[in-house]
mmCIF file of C-alpha atoms in Angstrom:
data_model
loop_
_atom_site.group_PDB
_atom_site.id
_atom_site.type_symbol
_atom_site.label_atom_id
_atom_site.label_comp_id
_atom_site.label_asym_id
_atom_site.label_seq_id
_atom_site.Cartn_x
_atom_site.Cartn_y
_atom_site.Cartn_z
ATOM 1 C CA UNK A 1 0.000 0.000 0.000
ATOM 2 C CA UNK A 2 1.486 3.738 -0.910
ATOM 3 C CA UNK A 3 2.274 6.476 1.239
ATOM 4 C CA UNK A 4 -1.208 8.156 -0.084
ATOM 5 C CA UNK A 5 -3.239 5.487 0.514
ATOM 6 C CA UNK A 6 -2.263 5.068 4.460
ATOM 7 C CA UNK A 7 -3.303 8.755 4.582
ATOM 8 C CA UNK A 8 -6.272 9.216 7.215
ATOM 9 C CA UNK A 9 -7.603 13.093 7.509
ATOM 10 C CA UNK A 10 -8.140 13.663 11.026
ATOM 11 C CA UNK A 11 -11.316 16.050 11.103
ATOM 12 C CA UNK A 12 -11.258 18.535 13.979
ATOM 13 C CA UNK A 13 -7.526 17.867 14.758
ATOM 14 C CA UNK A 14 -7.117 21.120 16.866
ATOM 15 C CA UNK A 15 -9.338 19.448 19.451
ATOM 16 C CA UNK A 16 -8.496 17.696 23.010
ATOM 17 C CA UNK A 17 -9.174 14.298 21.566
ATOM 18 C CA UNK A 18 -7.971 15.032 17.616
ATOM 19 C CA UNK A 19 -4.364 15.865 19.047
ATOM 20 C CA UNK A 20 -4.512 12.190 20.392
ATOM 21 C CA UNK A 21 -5.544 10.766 17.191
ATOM 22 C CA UNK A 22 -2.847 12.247 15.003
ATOM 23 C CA UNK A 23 -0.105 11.601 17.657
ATOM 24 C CA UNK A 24 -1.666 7.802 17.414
ATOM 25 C CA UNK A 25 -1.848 7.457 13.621
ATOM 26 C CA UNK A 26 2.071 8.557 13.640
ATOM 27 C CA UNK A 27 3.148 6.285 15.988
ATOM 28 C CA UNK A 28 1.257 3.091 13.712
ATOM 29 C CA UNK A 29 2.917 4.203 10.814
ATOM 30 C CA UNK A 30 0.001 5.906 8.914
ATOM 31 C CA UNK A 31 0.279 9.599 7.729
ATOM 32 C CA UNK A 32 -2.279 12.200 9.359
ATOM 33 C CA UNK A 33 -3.611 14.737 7.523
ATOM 34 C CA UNK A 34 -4.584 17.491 10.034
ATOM 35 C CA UNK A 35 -7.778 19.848 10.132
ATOM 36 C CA UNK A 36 -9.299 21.938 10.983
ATOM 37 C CA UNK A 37 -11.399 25.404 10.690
ATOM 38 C CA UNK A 38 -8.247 27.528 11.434
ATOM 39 C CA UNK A 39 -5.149 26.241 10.771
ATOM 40 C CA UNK A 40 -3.553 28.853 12.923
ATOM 41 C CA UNK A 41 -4.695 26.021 15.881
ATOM 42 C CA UNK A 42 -2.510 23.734 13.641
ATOM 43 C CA UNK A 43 0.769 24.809 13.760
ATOM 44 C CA UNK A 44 2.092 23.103 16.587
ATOM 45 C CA UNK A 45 1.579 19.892 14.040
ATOM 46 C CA UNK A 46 3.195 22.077 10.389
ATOM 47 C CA UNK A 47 5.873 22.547 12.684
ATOM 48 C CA UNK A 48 6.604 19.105 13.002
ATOM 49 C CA UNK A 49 5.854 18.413 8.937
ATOM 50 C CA UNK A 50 2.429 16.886 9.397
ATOM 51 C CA UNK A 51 0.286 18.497 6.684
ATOM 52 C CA UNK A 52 -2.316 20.386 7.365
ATOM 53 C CA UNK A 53 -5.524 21.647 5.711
ATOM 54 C CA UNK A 54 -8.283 24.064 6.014
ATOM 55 C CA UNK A 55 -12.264 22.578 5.940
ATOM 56 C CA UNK A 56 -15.484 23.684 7.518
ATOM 57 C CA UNK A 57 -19.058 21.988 7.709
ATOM 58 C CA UNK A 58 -20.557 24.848 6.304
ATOM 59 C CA UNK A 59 -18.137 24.245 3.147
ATOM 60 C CA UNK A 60 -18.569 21.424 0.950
ATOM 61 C CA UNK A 61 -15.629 22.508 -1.573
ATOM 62 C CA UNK A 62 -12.996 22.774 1.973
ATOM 63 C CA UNK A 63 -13.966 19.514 2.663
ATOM 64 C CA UNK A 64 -13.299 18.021 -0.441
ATOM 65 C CA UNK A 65 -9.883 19.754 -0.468
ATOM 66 C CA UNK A 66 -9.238 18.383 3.028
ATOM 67 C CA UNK A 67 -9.799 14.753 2.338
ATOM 68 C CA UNK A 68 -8.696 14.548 -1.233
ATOM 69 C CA UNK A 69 -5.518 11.709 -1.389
ATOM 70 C CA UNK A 70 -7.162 10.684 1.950
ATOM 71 C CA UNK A 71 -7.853 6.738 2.627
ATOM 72 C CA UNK A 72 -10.135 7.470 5.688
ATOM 73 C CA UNK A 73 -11.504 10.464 7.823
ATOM 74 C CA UNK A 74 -11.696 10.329 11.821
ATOM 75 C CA UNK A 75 -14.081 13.037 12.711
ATOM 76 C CA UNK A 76 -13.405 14.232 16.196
ATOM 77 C CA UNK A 77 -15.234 17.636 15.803
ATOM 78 C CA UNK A 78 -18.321 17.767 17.769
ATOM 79 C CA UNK A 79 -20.652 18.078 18.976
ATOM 80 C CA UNK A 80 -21.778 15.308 15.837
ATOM 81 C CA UNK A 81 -25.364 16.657 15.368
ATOM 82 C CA UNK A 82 -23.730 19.358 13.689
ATOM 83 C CA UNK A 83 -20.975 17.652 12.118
ATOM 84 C CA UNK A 84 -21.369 14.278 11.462
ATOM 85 C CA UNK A 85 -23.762 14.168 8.021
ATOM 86 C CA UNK A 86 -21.570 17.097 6.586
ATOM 87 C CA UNK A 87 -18.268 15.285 7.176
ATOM 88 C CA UNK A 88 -20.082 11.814 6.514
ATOM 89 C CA UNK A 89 -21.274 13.099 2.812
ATOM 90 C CA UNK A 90 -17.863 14.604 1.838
ATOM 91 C CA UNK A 91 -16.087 11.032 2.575
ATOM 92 C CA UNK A 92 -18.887 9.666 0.618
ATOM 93 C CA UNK A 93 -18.335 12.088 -2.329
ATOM 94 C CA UNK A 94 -14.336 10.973 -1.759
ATOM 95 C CA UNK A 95 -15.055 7.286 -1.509
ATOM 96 C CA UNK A 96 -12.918 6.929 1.460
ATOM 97 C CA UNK A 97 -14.337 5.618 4.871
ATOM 98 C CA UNK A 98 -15.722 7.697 7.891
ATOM 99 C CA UNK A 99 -15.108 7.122 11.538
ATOM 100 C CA UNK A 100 -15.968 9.336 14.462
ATOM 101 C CA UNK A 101 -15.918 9.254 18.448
ATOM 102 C CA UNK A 102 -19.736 10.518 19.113
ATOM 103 C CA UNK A 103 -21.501 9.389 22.327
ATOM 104 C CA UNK A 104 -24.637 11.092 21.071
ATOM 105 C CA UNK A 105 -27.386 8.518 20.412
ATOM 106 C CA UNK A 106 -29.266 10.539 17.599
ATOM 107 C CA UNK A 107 -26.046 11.486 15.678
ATOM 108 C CA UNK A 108 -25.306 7.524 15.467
ATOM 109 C CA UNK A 109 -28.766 6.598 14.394
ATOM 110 C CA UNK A 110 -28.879 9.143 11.697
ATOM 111 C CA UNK A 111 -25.769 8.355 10.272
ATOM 112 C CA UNK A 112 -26.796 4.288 10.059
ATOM 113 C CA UNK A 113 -29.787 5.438 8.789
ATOM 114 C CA UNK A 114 -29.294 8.316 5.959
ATOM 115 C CA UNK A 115 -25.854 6.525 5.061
ATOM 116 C CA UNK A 116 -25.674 2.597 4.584
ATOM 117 C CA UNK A 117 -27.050 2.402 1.431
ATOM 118 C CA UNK A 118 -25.126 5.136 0.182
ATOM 119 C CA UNK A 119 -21.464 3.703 2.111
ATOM 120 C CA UNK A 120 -22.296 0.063 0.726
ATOM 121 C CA UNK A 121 -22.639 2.378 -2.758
ATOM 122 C CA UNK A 122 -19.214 3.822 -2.535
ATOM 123 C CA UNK A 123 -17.521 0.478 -1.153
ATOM 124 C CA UNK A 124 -16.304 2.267 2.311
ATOM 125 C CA UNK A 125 -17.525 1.883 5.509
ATOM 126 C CA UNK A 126 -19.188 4.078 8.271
ATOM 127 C CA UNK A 127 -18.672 3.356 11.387
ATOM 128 C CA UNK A 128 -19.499 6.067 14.297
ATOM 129 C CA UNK A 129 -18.991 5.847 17.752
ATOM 130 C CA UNK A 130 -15.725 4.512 17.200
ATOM 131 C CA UNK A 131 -14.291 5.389 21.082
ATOM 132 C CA UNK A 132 -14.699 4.917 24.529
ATOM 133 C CA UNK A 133 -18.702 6.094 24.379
ATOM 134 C CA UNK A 134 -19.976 3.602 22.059
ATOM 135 C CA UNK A 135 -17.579 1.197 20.340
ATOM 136 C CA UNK A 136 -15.556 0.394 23.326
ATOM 137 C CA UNK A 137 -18.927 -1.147 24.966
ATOM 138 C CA UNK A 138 -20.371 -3.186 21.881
ATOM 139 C CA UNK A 139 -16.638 -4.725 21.378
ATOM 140 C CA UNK A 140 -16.921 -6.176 25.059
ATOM 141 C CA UNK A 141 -19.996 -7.386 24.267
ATOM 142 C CA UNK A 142 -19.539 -8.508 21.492
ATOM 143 C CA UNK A 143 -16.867 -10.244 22.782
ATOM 144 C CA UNK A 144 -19.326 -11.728 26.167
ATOM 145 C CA UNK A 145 -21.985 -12.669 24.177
ATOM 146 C CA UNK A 146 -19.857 -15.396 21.555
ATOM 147 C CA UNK A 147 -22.163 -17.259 19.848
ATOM 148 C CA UNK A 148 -25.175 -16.243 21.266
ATOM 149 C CA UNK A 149 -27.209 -14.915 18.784
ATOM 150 C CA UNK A 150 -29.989 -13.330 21.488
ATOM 151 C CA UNK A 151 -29.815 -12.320 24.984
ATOM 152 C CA UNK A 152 -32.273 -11.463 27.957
ATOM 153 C CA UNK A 153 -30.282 -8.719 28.988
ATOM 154 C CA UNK A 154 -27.477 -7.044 28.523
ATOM 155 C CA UNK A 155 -26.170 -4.708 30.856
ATOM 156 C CA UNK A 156 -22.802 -2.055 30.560
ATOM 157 C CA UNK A 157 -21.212 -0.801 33.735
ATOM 158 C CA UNK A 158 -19.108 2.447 33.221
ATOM 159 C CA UNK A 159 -16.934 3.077 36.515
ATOM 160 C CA UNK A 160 -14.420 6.262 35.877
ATOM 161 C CA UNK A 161 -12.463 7.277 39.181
ATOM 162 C CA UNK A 162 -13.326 11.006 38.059
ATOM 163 C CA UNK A 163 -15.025 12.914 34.802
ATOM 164 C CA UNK A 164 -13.304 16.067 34.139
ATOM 165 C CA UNK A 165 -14.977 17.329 30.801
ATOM 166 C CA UNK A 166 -13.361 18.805 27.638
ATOM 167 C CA UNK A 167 -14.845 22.134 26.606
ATOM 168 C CA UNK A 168 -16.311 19.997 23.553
ATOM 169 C CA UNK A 169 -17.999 18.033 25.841
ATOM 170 C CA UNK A 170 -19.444 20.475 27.780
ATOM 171 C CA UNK A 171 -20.652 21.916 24.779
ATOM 172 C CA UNK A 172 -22.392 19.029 23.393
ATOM 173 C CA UNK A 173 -24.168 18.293 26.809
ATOM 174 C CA UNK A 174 -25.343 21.526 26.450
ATOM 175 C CA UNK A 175 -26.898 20.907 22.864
ATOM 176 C CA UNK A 176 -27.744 17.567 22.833
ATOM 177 C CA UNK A 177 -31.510 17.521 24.549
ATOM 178 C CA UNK A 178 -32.659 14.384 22.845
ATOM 179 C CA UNK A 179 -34.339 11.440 25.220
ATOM 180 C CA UNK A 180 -32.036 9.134 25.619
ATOM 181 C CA UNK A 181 -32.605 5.456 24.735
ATOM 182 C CA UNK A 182 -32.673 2.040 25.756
ATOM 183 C CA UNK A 183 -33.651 -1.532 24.440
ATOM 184 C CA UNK A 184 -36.657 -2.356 26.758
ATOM 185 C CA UNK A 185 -38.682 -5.187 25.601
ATOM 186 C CA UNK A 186 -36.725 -5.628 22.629
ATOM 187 C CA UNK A 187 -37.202 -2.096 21.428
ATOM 188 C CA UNK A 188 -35.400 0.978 21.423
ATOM 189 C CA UNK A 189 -37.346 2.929 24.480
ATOM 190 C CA UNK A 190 -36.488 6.107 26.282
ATOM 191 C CA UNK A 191 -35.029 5.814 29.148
ATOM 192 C CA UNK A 192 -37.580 6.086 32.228
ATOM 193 C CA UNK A 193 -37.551 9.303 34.857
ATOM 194 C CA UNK A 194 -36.098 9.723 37.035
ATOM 195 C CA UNK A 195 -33.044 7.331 36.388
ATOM 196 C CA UNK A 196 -32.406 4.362 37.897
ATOM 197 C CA UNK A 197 -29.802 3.793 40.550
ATOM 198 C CA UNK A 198 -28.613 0.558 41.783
ATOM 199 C CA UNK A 199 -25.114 -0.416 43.191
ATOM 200 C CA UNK A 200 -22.329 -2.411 41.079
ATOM 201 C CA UNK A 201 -19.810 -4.519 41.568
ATOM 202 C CA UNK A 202 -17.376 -3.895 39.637
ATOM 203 C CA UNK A 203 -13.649 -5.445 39.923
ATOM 204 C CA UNK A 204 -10.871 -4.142 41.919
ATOM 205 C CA UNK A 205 -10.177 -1.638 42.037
ATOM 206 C CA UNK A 206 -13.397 0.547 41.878
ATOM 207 C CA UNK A 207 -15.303 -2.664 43.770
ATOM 208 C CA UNK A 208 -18.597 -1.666 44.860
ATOM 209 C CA UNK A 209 -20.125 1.693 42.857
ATOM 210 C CA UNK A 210 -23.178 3.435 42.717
ATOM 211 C CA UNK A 211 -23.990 3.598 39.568
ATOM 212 C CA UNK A 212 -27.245 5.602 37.279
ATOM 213 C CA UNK A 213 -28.600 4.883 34.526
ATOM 214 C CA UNK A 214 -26.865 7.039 31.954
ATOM 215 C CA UNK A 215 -27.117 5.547 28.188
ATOM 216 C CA UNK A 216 -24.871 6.689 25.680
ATOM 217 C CA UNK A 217 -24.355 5.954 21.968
ATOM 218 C CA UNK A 218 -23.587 2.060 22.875
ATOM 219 C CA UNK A 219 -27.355 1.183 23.355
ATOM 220 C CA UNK A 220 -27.648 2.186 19.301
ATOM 221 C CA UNK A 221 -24.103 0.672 18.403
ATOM 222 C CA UNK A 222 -25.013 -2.674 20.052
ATOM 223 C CA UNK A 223 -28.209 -2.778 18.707
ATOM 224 C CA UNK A 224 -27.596 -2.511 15.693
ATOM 225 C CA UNK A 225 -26.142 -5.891 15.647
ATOM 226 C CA UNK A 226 -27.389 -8.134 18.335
ATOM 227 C CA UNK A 227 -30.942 -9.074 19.672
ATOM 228 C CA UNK A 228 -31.815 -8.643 23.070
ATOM 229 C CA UNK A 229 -34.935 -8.215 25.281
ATOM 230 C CA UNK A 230 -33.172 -5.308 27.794
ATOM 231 C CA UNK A 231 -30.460 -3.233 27.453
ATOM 232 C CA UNK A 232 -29.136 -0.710 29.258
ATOM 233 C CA UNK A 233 -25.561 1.357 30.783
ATOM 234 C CA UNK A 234 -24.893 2.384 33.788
ATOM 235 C CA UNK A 235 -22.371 5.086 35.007
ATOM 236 C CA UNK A 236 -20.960 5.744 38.301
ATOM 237 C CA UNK A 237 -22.028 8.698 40.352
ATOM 238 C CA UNK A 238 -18.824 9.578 41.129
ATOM 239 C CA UNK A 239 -18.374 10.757 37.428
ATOM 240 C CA UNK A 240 -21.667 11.717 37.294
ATOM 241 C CA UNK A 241 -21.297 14.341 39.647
ATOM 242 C CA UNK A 242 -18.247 15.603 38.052
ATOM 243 C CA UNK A 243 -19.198 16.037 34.587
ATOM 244 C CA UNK A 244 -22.616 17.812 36.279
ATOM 245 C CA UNK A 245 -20.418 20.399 38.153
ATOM 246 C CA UNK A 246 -19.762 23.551 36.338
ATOM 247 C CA UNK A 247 -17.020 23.952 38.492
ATOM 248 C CA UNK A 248 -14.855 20.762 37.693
ATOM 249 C CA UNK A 249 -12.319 21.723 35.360
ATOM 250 C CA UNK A 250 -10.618 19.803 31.967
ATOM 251 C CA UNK A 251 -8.827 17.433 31.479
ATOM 252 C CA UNK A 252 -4.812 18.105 32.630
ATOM 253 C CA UNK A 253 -1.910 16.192 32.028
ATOM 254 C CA UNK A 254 -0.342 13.967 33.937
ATOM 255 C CA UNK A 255 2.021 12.162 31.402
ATOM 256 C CA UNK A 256 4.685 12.736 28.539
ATOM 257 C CA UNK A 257 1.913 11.494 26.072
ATOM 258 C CA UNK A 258 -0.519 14.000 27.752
ATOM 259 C CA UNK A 259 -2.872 12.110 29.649
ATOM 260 C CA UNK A 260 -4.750 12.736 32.037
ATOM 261 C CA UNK A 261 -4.284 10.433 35.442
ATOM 262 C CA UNK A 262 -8.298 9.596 34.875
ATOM 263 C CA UNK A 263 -9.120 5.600 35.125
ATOM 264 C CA UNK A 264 -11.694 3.996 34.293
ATOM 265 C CA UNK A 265 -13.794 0.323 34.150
ATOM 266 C CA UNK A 266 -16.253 -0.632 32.057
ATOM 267 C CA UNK A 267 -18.282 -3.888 31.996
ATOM 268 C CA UNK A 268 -20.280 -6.043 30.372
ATOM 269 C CA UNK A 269 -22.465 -8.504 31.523
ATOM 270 C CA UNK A 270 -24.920 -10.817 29.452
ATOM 271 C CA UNK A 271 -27.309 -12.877 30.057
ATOM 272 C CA UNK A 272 -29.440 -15.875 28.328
ATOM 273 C CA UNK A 273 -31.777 -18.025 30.270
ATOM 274 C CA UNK A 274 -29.719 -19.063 33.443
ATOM 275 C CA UNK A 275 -26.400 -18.378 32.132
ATOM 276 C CA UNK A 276 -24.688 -15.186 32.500
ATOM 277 C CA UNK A 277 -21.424 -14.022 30.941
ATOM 278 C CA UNK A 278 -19.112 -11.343 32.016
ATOM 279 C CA UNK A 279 -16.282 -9.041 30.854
ATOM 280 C CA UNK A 280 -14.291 -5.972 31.925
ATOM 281 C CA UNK A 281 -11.590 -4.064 31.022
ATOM 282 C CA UNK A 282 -9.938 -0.745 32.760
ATOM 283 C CA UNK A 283 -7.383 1.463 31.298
ATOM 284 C CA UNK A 284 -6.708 5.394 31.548
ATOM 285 C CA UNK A 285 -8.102 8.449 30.077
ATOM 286 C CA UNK A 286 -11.272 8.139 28.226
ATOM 287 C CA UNK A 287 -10.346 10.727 25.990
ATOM 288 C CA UNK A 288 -6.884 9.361 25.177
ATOM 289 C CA UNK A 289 -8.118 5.728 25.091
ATOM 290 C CA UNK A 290 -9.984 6.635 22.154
ATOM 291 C CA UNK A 291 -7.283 6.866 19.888
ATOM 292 C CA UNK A 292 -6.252 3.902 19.675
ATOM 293 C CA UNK A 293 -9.413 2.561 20.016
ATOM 294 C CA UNK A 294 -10.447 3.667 16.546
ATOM 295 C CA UNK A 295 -6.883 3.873 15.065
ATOM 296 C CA UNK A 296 -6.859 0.454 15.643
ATOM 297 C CA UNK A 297 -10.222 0.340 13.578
ATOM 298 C CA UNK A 298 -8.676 2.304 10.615
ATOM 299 C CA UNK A 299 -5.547 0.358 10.437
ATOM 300 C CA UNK A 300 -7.364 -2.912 10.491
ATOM 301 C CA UNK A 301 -9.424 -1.361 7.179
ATOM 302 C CA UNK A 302 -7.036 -0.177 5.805
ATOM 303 C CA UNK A 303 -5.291 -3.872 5.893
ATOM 304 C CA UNK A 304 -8.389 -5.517 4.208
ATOM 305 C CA UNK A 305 -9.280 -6.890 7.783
ATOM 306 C CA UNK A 306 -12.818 -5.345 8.116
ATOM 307 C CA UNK A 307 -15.699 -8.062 7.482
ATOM 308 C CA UNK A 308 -18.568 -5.575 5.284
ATOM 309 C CA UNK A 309 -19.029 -2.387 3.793
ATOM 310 C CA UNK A 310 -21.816 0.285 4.791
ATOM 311 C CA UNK A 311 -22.760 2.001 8.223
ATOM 312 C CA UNK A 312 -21.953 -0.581 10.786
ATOM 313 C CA UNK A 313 -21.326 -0.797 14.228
ATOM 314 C CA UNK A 314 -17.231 -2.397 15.229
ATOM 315 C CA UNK A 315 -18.491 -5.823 16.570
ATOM 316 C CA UNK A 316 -20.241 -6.090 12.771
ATOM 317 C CA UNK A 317 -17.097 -6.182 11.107
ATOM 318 C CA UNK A 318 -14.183 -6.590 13.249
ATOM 319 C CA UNK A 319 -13.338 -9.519 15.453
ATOM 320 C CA UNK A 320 -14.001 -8.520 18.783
ATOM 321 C CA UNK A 321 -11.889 -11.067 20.684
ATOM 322 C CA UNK A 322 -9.277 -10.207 18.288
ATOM 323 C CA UNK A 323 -9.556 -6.354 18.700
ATOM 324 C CA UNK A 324 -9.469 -5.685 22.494
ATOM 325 C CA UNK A 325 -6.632 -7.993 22.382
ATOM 326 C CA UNK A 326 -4.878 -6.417 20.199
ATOM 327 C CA UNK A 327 -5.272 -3.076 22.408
ATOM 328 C CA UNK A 328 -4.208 -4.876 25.924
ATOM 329 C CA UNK A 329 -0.926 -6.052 23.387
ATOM 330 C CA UNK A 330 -0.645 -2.228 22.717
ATOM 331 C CA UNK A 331 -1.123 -1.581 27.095
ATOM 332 C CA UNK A 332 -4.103 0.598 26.132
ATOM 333 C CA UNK A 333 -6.286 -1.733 28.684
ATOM 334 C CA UNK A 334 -6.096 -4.839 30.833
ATOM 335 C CA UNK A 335 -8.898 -7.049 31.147
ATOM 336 C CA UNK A 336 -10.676 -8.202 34.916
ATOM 337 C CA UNK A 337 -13.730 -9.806 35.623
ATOM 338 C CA UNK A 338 -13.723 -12.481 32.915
ATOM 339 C CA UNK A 339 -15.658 -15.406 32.966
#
């Protein structure tokens, strides 16, 4: 494969998360193409020779410039509402495949819905929530549920020791005022109010948690692809409370790579008849982790190693065993309560 065609535009590249992403598609070996709405919040990455281009939503013709030579395009500009269908239509225009890191339910349904014909079309593949809200979840699951083709219930636990928010997350929070859904009786269902609070057990070592019922983009992801009579995520209250507190600031480093010292737990746990299956895995930064969680999902297309073309969810078309293996290999995560 040439230079060009292990090129991967990085959408929103200026941002908290997008500076992870190109710093991750560098160190596997494929070439970023920063951008971004001003470049001037670029040149931290022209100084170091990584190209960089110039592209707005409200731009067709700057988008087309942006991702021309491109292979793929990892949107990290949201909130995804706004930017998703714009970015979305220009990779479809380029015939080059779209991934972004949404946690917004109704920005992942509209994009499987407006877009799989028209992906399957072009021969690429659309895959959003590609990080820790959304993809992250369905691969465990994916992963618990084996060859189970229908469960009762599945259930995510989310444990993060704190949630200190991005300014792109705040913002989002602030836009997105959409119900948010679960699978209740086999049907995607807003979520009941007030939310539900339980306790978890989750592994060492967040152990015991209270936890509320918080879905994100995972309840659409997952259901995309597998049957089940409930599903539903909970987060811990601990985060909860942070991300609802005007006062918590960002994210701040803590390491040379720039993470923050954030960790976090998430589980799955599926169940069929009497039998119940269970996975975890914990790993730092949220924000961080998802850069290699979906440049691990661009390298493996771009190595012929996705299953399908269209708007699909990661468990669809990857391996899921495979994939979060690959990422403990990496040290990106370890895995706990298995079995």
């Amino acid at each position: 494969m040439s230079k060009q065609d292990r090129a991967v535009a990085v959408f929103g590249a200026a941002g908290h998360t997008g500076r992870f992403v190109v710093a991750e598609l560098m160190r596997r070996g494929i070439t970023p193409i920063a951008v971004a709405r001003d470049t001037a919040k670029l040149a931290a990455f022209a100084d170091r020779g990584i190209e960089v281009r110039s592209a707005s939503i409200e731009d067709p013709e700057s988008l087309d410039h942006a991702f021309k030579e491109a292979a793929a395009v990892i949107n990290c500009a949201g909130p995804f509402l706004e930017t998703a269908d714009a970015v979305i239509s220009a990779a479809l225009r380029a015939g080059i495949h779209y991934l972004d890191v949404t946690a917004e339910q109704p920005s992942v349904q509209a994009s499987y819905d407006k877009f799989d014909k028209a992906a399957r079309d072009a021969g690429v593949l659309a895959i959003p929530a590609m990080g820790f809200y959304g993809g992250f979840a369905d691969l465990l699951v994916t992963t618990a549920m084996g060859d189970w083709d229908f469960a009762d219930e599945i259930s995510v636990g989310i444990a993060l020791d704190s949630w200190h928010p991005t300014q792109g997350t705040r913002i989002t929070g602030e836009k997105n005022t959409a119900r948010r859904m679960v699978v209740a009786n086999g049907r995607l269902t807003p979520v009941a109010q007030p939310a539900a609070e339980m306790d978890w057990d989750f592994a060492e070592p967040f152990a015991r948690q209270k936890v509320v019922e918080l879905p994100f983009s995972e309840i659409v992801v997952i259901a995309r692809h597998k049957r089940s009579s409930e599903l539903r995520t909970y987060l811990s209250r601990t985060a909860l409370s942070d991300v609802r507190d005007p006062a918590t600031p960002p994210p701040a480093p803590a390491d040379d790579e720039g993470r923050s010292a954030q960790t976090f737990l998430v589980e799955a746990i599926v169940r069929h008849g009497e039998h119940a299956r269970r996975i975890g895995a914990q790993g730092r930064d949220i924000y961080a982790f998802s850069a290699p969680l979906i440049c691990e999902a661009v390298q493996r297309i771009l190595d012929g190693k996705a299953r399908d073309i269209g708007a699909q969810a990661p468990g669809a078309v990857f391996d899921a065993r495979d994939y979060l293996d690959a990422l403990a290999d990496q040290g990106h995560l370890s895995f706990v309560a298995e079995g």
